[in-house]
Short mmCIF file of C-alpha atoms and ligand atoms in Angstrom, two decimals:
data_model
loop_
_atom_site.label_atom_id
_atom_site.label_comp_id
_atom_site.label_asym_id
_atom_site.label_seq_id
_atom_site.Cartn_x
_atom_site.Cartn_y
_atom_site.Cartn_z
CA UNK C 30 -127.78 -173.23 -80.61
CA UNK C 31 -131.02 -174.84 -79.56
CA UNK C 32 -129.72 -176.17 -76.30
CA UNK C 33 -127.93 -173.03 -75.39
CA UNK C 34 -129.27 -170.44 -72.94
CA UNK C 35 -129.99 -167.21 -74.97
CA UNK C 36 -128.75 -164.04 -73.48
CA UNK C 37 -130.56 -160.98 -74.95
CA UNK C 38 -127.85 -158.25 -74.87
CA UNK C 39 -129.07 -154.61 -74.89
CA UNK C 40 -126.24 -152.37 -76.24
CA UNK C 41 -124.56 -155.30 -78.07
CA UNK C 42 -123.39 -152.78 -80.64
CA UNK C 43 -121.80 -150.59 -77.89
CA UNK C 44 -119.05 -150.77 -75.30
CA UNK C 45 -120.65 -152.71 -72.39
CA UNK C 46 -122.94 -155.04 -74.33
CA UNK C 47 -120.31 -155.46 -77.09
CA UNK C 48 -117.95 -156.80 -74.47
CA UNK C 49 -120.65 -159.28 -73.37
CA UNK C 50 -121.48 -160.32 -76.89
CA UNK C 51 -117.91 -160.88 -77.61
CA UNK C 52 -117.35 -163.07 -74.50
CA UNK C 53 -120.32 -165.07 -75.39
CA UNK C 54 -119.33 -165.39 -79.04
CA UNK C 55 -115.64 -166.21 -78.26
CA UNK C 56 -116.74 -169.12 -75.97
CA UNK C 57 -118.68 -171.44 -78.21
CA UNK C 58 -118.68 -174.19 -75.67
CA UNK C 59 -119.75 -172.04 -72.85
CA UNK C 60 -123.50 -172.95 -73.05
CA UNK C 61 -124.82 -169.45 -73.87
CA UNK C 62 -125.93 -167.99 -77.04
CA UNK C 63 -125.97 -164.16 -77.92
CA UNK C 64 -128.98 -162.36 -79.10
CA UNK C 65 -127.91 -158.88 -79.97
CA UNK C 66 -130.67 -156.29 -79.51
CA UNK C 67 -130.34 -153.08 -81.56
CA UNK C 68 -132.38 -150.52 -83.30
CA UNK C 69 -130.11 -150.82 -86.43
CA UNK C 70 -130.29 -154.43 -87.51
CA UNK C 71 -128.67 -153.48 -90.89
CA UNK C 72 -125.80 -151.41 -89.42
CA UNK C 73 -122.14 -152.49 -89.67
CA UNK C 74 -121.93 -153.43 -85.99
CA UNK C 75 -125.02 -155.59 -86.15
CA UNK C 76 -123.69 -157.24 -89.34
CA UNK C 77 -120.33 -157.98 -87.67
CA UNK C 78 -122.05 -159.55 -84.75
CA UNK C 79 -124.23 -161.72 -87.00
CA UNK C 80 -121.14 -162.84 -89.03
CA UNK C 81 -119.61 -163.93 -85.68
CA UNK C 82 -122.73 -166.07 -84.86
CA UNK C 83 -125.04 -163.68 -83.04
CA UNK C 84 -128.79 -163.64 -83.69
CA UNK C 85 -129.65 -160.00 -84.25
CA UNK C 86 -133.07 -158.64 -83.27
CA UNK C 87 -134.59 -155.33 -83.50
CA UNK C 88 -136.07 -153.46 -80.49
CA UNK C 89 -136.07 -149.92 -78.98
CA UNK C 90 -135.75 -149.12 -75.33
CA UNK C 91 -138.60 -146.56 -75.76
CA UNK C 92 -140.96 -149.26 -77.04
CA UNK C 93 -141.76 -151.91 -74.31
CA UNK C 94 -143.64 -154.19 -76.75
CA UNK C 95 -140.45 -154.44 -78.99
CA UNK C 96 -138.51 -155.49 -75.96
CA UNK C 97 -141.00 -158.19 -74.96
CA UNK C 98 -140.56 -159.71 -78.46
CA UNK C 99 -136.81 -159.33 -78.16
CA UNK C 100 -136.63 -161.03 -74.83
CA UNK C 101 -139.08 -163.93 -75.69
CA UNK C 102 -137.52 -167.39 -75.05
CA UNK C 103 -134.27 -165.82 -73.56
CA UNK C 104 -132.90 -167.09 -70.42
CA UNK C 105 -131.09 -163.88 -69.56
CA UNK C 106 -131.09 -160.12 -70.32
CA UNK C 107 -128.13 -157.73 -70.21
CA UNK C 108 -129.80 -154.44 -69.30
CA UNK C 109 -127.94 -151.06 -70.12
CA UNK C 110 -129.32 -147.67 -70.97
CA UNK C 111 -127.44 -144.93 -72.68
CA UNK C 112 -127.75 -141.62 -70.87
CA UNK C 113 -125.32 -139.84 -73.08
CA UNK C 114 -127.61 -140.18 -76.15
CA UNK C 115 -130.24 -137.85 -74.55
CA UNK C 116 -128.86 -136.50 -71.21
CA UNK C 117 -132.12 -137.07 -69.48
CA UNK C 118 -132.45 -138.75 -66.12
CA UNK C 119 -136.20 -139.17 -66.51
CA UNK C 120 -135.72 -140.87 -69.94
CA UNK C 121 -133.08 -143.15 -68.62
CA UNK C 122 -135.53 -144.13 -65.87
CA UNK C 123 -138.28 -144.71 -68.27
CA UNK C 124 -136.17 -146.93 -70.61
CA UNK C 125 -135.03 -148.92 -67.45
CA UNK C 126 -138.62 -149.46 -66.59
CA UNK C 127 -139.43 -150.65 -70.10
CA UNK C 128 -136.70 -153.28 -69.84
CA UNK C 129 -137.68 -154.44 -66.38
CA UNK C 130 -141.40 -154.67 -67.43
CA UNK C 131 -140.49 -156.60 -70.63
CA UNK C 132 -138.16 -158.96 -68.73
CA UNK C 133 -141.02 -159.69 -66.24
CA UNK C 134 -143.44 -160.27 -69.07
CA UNK C 135 -140.96 -162.69 -70.76
CA UNK C 136 -140.24 -164.54 -67.65
CA UNK C 137 -136.48 -164.40 -68.05
CA UNK C 138 -134.37 -166.24 -65.51
CA UNK C 139 -131.55 -163.74 -64.95
CA UNK C 140 -131.17 -160.02 -65.57
CA UNK C 141 -128.00 -158.07 -65.12
CA UNK C 142 -128.89 -154.41 -64.65
CA UNK C 143 -125.85 -152.13 -65.40
CA UNK C 144 -126.20 -149.48 -62.53
CA UNK C 145 -124.39 -146.93 -60.55
CA UNK C 146 -124.61 -145.54 -57.04
CA UNK C 147 -126.96 -142.91 -55.77
CA UNK C 148 -124.59 -140.09 -55.17
CA UNK C 149 -127.24 -138.11 -53.28
CA UNK C 150 -126.85 -140.47 -50.39
CA UNK C 151 -123.12 -139.32 -49.97
CA UNK C 152 -124.06 -135.80 -48.82
CA UNK C 153 -126.94 -133.86 -47.23
CA UNK C 154 -129.65 -132.29 -49.52
CA UNK C 155 -128.57 -128.86 -48.47
CA UNK C 156 -124.83 -129.45 -49.19
CA UNK C 157 -123.65 -126.55 -51.33
CA UNK C 158 -120.39 -128.00 -52.70
CA UNK C 159 -121.99 -129.00 -55.94
CA UNK C 160 -125.21 -127.93 -57.78
CA UNK C 161 -128.32 -130.01 -58.12
CA UNK C 162 -128.91 -130.92 -61.75
CA UNK C 163 -132.21 -131.61 -63.56
CA UNK C 164 -133.89 -130.32 -60.40
CA UNK C 165 -133.11 -133.31 -58.07
CA UNK C 166 -130.07 -135.02 -58.92
CA UNK C 167 -126.27 -134.58 -58.02
CA UNK C 168 -125.02 -136.74 -60.88
CA UNK C 169 -128.23 -137.50 -63.04
CA UNK C 170 -126.62 -140.51 -64.92
CA UNK C 171 -125.68 -142.23 -61.58
CA UNK C 172 -128.65 -141.18 -59.49
CA UNK C 173 -131.18 -142.23 -62.24
CA UNK C 174 -129.66 -145.59 -62.74
CA UNK C 175 -129.69 -146.21 -58.87
CA UNK C 176 -133.37 -145.06 -58.66
CA UNK C 177 -134.19 -147.53 -61.51
CA UNK C 178 -132.82 -150.40 -59.39
CA UNK C 179 -136.44 -150.53 -57.88
CA UNK C 180 -138.03 -151.42 -61.13
CA UNK C 181 -135.99 -154.54 -61.27
CA UNK C 182 -137.00 -155.83 -57.72
CA UNK C 183 -139.16 -158.91 -58.05
CA UNK C 184 -136.96 -160.19 -61.00
CA UNK C 185 -133.94 -162.55 -60.64
CA UNK C 186 -131.59 -159.63 -60.87
CA UNK C 187 -127.87 -158.84 -60.36
CA UNK C 188 -127.22 -155.09 -59.96
CA UNK C 189 -123.83 -154.56 -61.64
CA UNK C 190 -122.11 -151.36 -60.38
CA UNK C 191 -119.68 -150.31 -63.16
CA UNK C 192 -116.68 -148.08 -63.17
CA UNK C 193 -115.29 -145.12 -65.27
CA UNK C 194 -114.08 -146.38 -68.67
CA UNK C 195 -110.45 -145.53 -69.44
CA UNK C 196 -111.77 -145.61 -73.03
CA UNK C 197 -113.37 -142.21 -72.41
CA UNK C 198 -109.81 -140.85 -72.75
CA UNK C 199 -109.99 -141.48 -76.51
CA UNK C 200 -113.87 -141.81 -77.00
CA UNK C 201 -114.90 -138.60 -75.38
CA UNK C 202 -111.67 -136.51 -75.52
CA UNK C 203 -111.09 -136.65 -71.69
CA UNK C 204 -107.50 -137.67 -71.96
CA UNK C 205 -104.29 -135.58 -72.07
CA UNK C 206 -103.79 -132.95 -74.74
CA UNK C 207 -100.61 -131.86 -76.63
CA UNK C 208 -100.15 -128.06 -76.44
CA UNK C 209 -98.69 -125.74 -79.19
CA UNK C 210 -95.39 -126.07 -77.36
CA UNK C 211 -95.42 -129.83 -77.95
CA UNK C 212 -95.91 -130.59 -74.21
CA UNK C 213 -98.69 -132.76 -72.86
CA UNK C 214 -101.06 -131.65 -70.11
CA UNK C 215 -104.18 -133.23 -68.58
CA UNK C 216 -106.83 -131.02 -66.99
CA UNK C 217 -109.17 -132.78 -64.50
CA UNK C 218 -110.75 -131.96 -61.23
CA UNK C 219 -109.68 -135.02 -59.40
CA UNK C 220 -107.07 -133.86 -56.94
CA UNK C 221 -105.01 -136.73 -55.72
CA UNK C 222 -107.98 -139.34 -55.51
CA UNK C 223 -107.78 -142.62 -57.01
CA UNK C 224 -110.31 -143.30 -59.64
CA UNK C 225 -111.96 -146.56 -60.03
CA UNK C 226 -111.36 -147.32 -63.70
CA UNK C 227 -111.91 -150.18 -66.08
CA UNK C 228 -111.48 -151.11 -69.72
CA UNK C 229 -114.99 -150.68 -71.15
CA UNK C 230 -115.02 -154.17 -72.67
CA UNK C 231 -114.11 -155.84 -69.51
CA UNK C 232 -117.54 -154.89 -68.05
CA UNK C 233 -119.14 -157.32 -70.50
CA UNK C 234 -116.47 -159.82 -69.59
CA UNK C 235 -117.49 -159.55 -65.94
CA UNK C 236 -121.18 -159.89 -66.82
CA UNK C 237 -120.46 -163.07 -68.65
CA UNK C 238 -118.86 -164.44 -65.41
CA UNK C 239 -122.02 -163.54 -63.52
CA UNK C 240 -124.32 -165.28 -66.05
CA UNK C 241 -122.03 -168.30 -65.95
CA UNK C 242 -122.09 -168.30 -62.08
CA UNK C 243 -125.93 -167.96 -62.22
CA UNK C 244 -127.76 -168.40 -58.90
CA UNK C 245 -124.82 -167.20 -56.82
CA UNK C 246 -125.31 -163.61 -58.05
CA UNK C 247 -129.09 -163.45 -58.24
CA UNK C 248 -130.36 -160.66 -55.71
CA UNK C 249 -126.69 -159.45 -55.20
CA UNK C 250 -125.01 -156.07 -55.96
CA UNK C 251 -121.54 -156.65 -57.55
CA UNK C 252 -119.17 -153.64 -57.85
CA UNK C 253 -116.53 -154.09 -60.59
CA UNK C 254 -113.32 -152.34 -61.25
CA UNK C 255 -110.03 -152.82 -63.26
CA UNK C 256 -107.68 -150.77 -61.37
CA UNK C 257 -107.74 -147.86 -58.84
CA UNK C 258 -105.33 -145.13 -59.93
CA UNK C 259 -104.76 -141.37 -59.35
CA UNK C 260 -104.55 -138.98 -62.31
CA UNK C 261 -100.83 -138.57 -61.75
CA UNK C 262 -100.33 -142.37 -61.85
CA UNK C 263 -102.23 -142.51 -65.06
CA UNK C 264 -100.41 -139.57 -66.55
CA UNK C 265 -97.07 -141.22 -65.65
CA UNK C 266 -98.18 -144.62 -67.30
CA UNK C 267 -99.49 -142.76 -70.43
CA UNK C 268 -96.31 -140.88 -70.76
CA UNK C 269 -94.35 -144.15 -70.64
CA UNK C 270 -96.69 -146.24 -72.67
CA UNK C 271 -97.11 -143.57 -75.35
CA UNK C 272 -93.38 -142.61 -75.29
CA UNK C 273 -94.13 -138.95 -74.98
CA UNK C 274 -91.75 -137.91 -72.22
CA UNK C 275 -94.14 -136.47 -69.57
CA UNK C 276 -97.76 -135.57 -69.04
CA UNK C 277 -98.34 -132.75 -66.50
CA UNK C 278 -101.43 -132.85 -64.36
CA UNK C 279 -103.41 -129.65 -64.24
CA UNK C 280 -105.61 -130.44 -61.14
CA UNK C 281 -108.49 -127.80 -61.52
CA UNK C 282 -111.42 -127.31 -59.01
CA UNK C 283 -114.76 -128.84 -59.99
CA UNK C 284 -116.30 -125.48 -60.05
CA UNK C 285 -113.93 -124.46 -62.77
CA UNK C 286 -114.61 -127.61 -64.62
CA UNK C 287 -118.27 -127.33 -64.52
CA UNK C 288 -117.80 -123.94 -66.29
CA UNK C 289 -115.99 -125.24 -69.19
CA UNK C 290 -119.19 -125.17 -71.03
CA UNK C 291 -119.06 -128.39 -73.22
CA UNK C 292 -122.20 -130.37 -73.26
CA UNK C 293 -122.25 -132.46 -69.95
CA UNK C 294 -119.46 -130.34 -68.33
CA UNK C 295 -121.72 -129.80 -65.19
CA UNK C 296 -122.57 -133.44 -64.97
CA UNK C 297 -118.98 -134.60 -65.32
CA UNK C 298 -117.79 -131.88 -62.92
CA UNK C 299 -120.09 -133.18 -60.38
CA UNK C 300 -119.21 -136.81 -61.07
CA UNK C 301 -115.38 -136.07 -60.82
CA UNK C 302 -116.05 -134.23 -57.53
CA UNK C 303 -117.89 -137.35 -56.20
CA UNK C 304 -114.79 -139.40 -57.16
CA UNK C 305 -112.52 -136.88 -55.44
CA UNK C 306 -114.48 -135.94 -52.24
CA UNK C 307 -115.93 -139.36 -51.65
CA UNK C 308 -113.05 -141.50 -52.78
CA UNK C 309 -113.26 -144.12 -50.02
CA UNK C 310 -116.98 -144.74 -50.58
CA UNK C 311 -116.62 -145.07 -54.39
CA UNK C 312 -113.60 -147.38 -54.18
CA UNK C 313 -115.28 -149.43 -51.34
CA UNK C 314 -118.19 -150.12 -53.65
CA UNK C 315 -115.99 -151.96 -56.15
CA UNK C 316 -113.81 -154.94 -55.82
CA UNK C 317 -110.81 -155.71 -58.15
CA UNK C 318 -110.57 -159.25 -56.72
CA UNK C 319 -114.20 -160.10 -57.49
CA UNK C 320 -113.93 -158.58 -60.89
CA UNK C 321 -110.83 -160.64 -61.60
CA UNK C 322 -112.75 -163.85 -60.57
CA UNK C 323 -115.59 -163.00 -62.74
CA UNK C 324 -113.41 -162.00 -65.75
CA UNK C 325 -110.05 -163.69 -65.69
CA UNK C 326 -109.11 -161.57 -68.74
CA UNK C 327 -109.44 -158.26 -66.77
CA UNK C 328 -106.98 -155.77 -68.06
CA UNK C 329 -104.73 -153.51 -65.94
CA UNK C 330 -104.32 -149.87 -67.10
CA UNK C 331 -101.16 -150.68 -68.80
CA UNK C 332 -102.61 -153.67 -70.71
CA UNK C 333 -105.47 -151.65 -71.74
CA UNK C 334 -103.10 -148.71 -72.92
CA UNK C 335 -101.07 -151.26 -74.94
CA UNK C 336 -104.19 -152.44 -76.79
CA UNK C 337 -105.47 -148.83 -77.51
CA UNK C 338 -102.16 -146.90 -77.97
CA UNK C 339 -103.05 -145.63 -81.39
CA UNK C 340 -106.39 -144.31 -80.42
CA UNK C 341 -105.02 -142.75 -77.30
CA UNK C 342 -102.15 -141.13 -79.21
CA UNK C 343 -104.50 -139.76 -81.78
CA UNK C 344 -106.81 -138.29 -79.17
CA UNK C 345 -103.89 -136.26 -77.61
CA UNK C 346 -103.63 -134.20 -80.86
CA UNK C 347 -105.30 -130.78 -80.83
CA UNK C 348 -108.51 -130.73 -82.86
CA UNK C 349 -107.93 -128.75 -86.01
CA UNK C 350 -109.71 -125.23 -85.94
N1 LIG I 264 -118.35 -143.86 -70.06
C1 LIG I 264 -118.23 -144.39 -68.82
O1 LIG I 264 -117.11 -144.26 -68.21
C2 LIG I 264 -119.33 -145.17 -68.11
C3 LIG I 264 -119.04 -145.68 -67.02
C4 LIG I 264 -120.09 -146.48 -66.35
C5 LIG I 264 -121.27 -146.45 -66.87
N2 LIG I 264 -121.46 -145.82 -68.08
C6 LIG I 264 -122.88 -145.89 -68.68
O2 LIG I 264 -122.87 -146.66 -69.82
C7 LIG I 264 -123.99 -146.30 -70.51
C8 LIG I 264 -123.74 -146.42 -72.04
O3 LIG I 264 -123.28 -147.77 -72.39
P1 LIG I 264 -122.22 -147.96 -73.54
O4 LIG I 264 -120.92 -147.05 -73.15
O5 LIG I 264 -121.90 -149.41 -73.44
O6 LIG I 264 -122.92 -147.35 -74.67
P2 LIG I 264 -122.35 -147.00 -76.20
O7 LIG I 264 -121.13 -147.76 -76.42
O8 LIG I 264 -122.41 -145.56 -76.33
O9 LIG I 264 -123.46 -147.64 -77.02
C9 LIG I 264 -124.84 -147.45 -76.74
C10 LIG I 264 -125.66 -148.69 -76.92
O10 LIG I 264 -126.98 -148.47 -76.39
C11 LIG I 264 -127.85 -148.98 -77.48
N3 LIG I 264 -129.08 -148.07 -77.35
C12 LIG I 264 -129.13 -146.76 -76.93
N4 LIG I 264 -130.35 -146.30 -77.05
C13 LIG I 264 -131.05 -147.34 -77.33
C14 LIG I 264 -132.38 -147.55 -77.62
N5 LIG I 264 -133.41 -146.45 -77.48
N6 LIG I 264 -132.93 -148.72 -77.96
C15 LIG I 264 -132.12 -149.76 -78.19
N7 LIG I 264 -130.77 -149.64 -77.92
C16 LIG I 264 -130.28 -148.56 -77.58
C17 LIG I 264 -127.19 -148.75 -78.81
O11 LIG I 264 -127.71 -149.56 -79.61
P3 LIG I 264 -128.04 -149.22 -81.25
O12 LIG I 264 -127.48 -147.81 -81.56
O13 LIG I 264 -127.38 -150.34 -82.10
O14 LIG I 264 -129.59 -149.38 -81.24
C18 LIG I 264 -125.72 -149.05 -78.38
O15 LIG I 264 -125.45 -150.43 -78.53
C19 LIG I 264 -124.35 -144.88 -70.10
O16 LIG I 264 -125.79 -144.83 -69.56
C20 LIG I 264 -123.31 -144.53 -69.22
O17 LIG I 264 -123.95 -143.72 -68.11
C21 LIG I 264 -120.52 -145.22 -68.71
#
């Protein structure tokens, strides 16, 4: 352990950081050690990481001093914030600033900041096709991360532009649903656009490739993706993979989706509209080839589905009233 480069992994108990923690822990001769950063050092996920050989340390993204301690002596930091815990762009930026300030204070040699594009750059400020949210954002969880890029300048940083997790289909109920007639349908406002998607755990695998490559990616922006697929293509693969006959795609308009009323419907409506209306810009910002080089275990949609068949199948069932 002593001669290994320590990576302080924020979000090690979650999807992105968990993928990186596992990549480090599953490669004991890779030269890196995993320091899992969490608020819940006694939680089951922290304990599981510890049992696999991770050092577990306590810190909170709202507390810069706790982050300075968590980063002390580390070679690298994997920096991710969780917008969906609070839904606030301003809080997300404040947490990112805390990470950057703490990384500077600790003198780390490589930070990977998990970011997304500034969707406001894709259209004029007076464009009326989608509402502004939280006063000045189109897609707050994208735009806030992009604004936060500036906090990391001056650090040896790699800006990692991530993609839509396929895992959202079962984690957040965004997948197809079985109707009372036993038929499956999938409502999304994505038209015929291809969506840049990825298995969530593969983001961490790509981040591990970036840490291993080191100097090559410092100061660079790297866009990662598993596969670009339309909803219809994913619907056909899901129907086949789950053995459920067919999944019909109900392509609604983003305006209708924003009005569905669940928490974050407006935010997701805007995000999906960005994917639909600015398909070429979104796809161009991510490279499957680079992702595969960074993470040779990168999964296709079909591979991901085979590994998560049970969860996806369960998520198609109607929620009991
Ligand atoms: N879903 C998607 O398709 C998608 C795609 C691209 C980007 N993203 C972005 O991914 C981010 C979420 O990452 P994820 O999916 O890996 O998260 P996740 O699985 O929901 O887990 C959240 C992680 O963040 C940690 N965390 C949250 N608040 C913290 C705080 N105040 N202090 C310390 N740790 C904190 C949690 O640690 P503890 O609870 O253990 O402390 C946990 O490990 C979001 O900002 C989202 O915008 C999502």
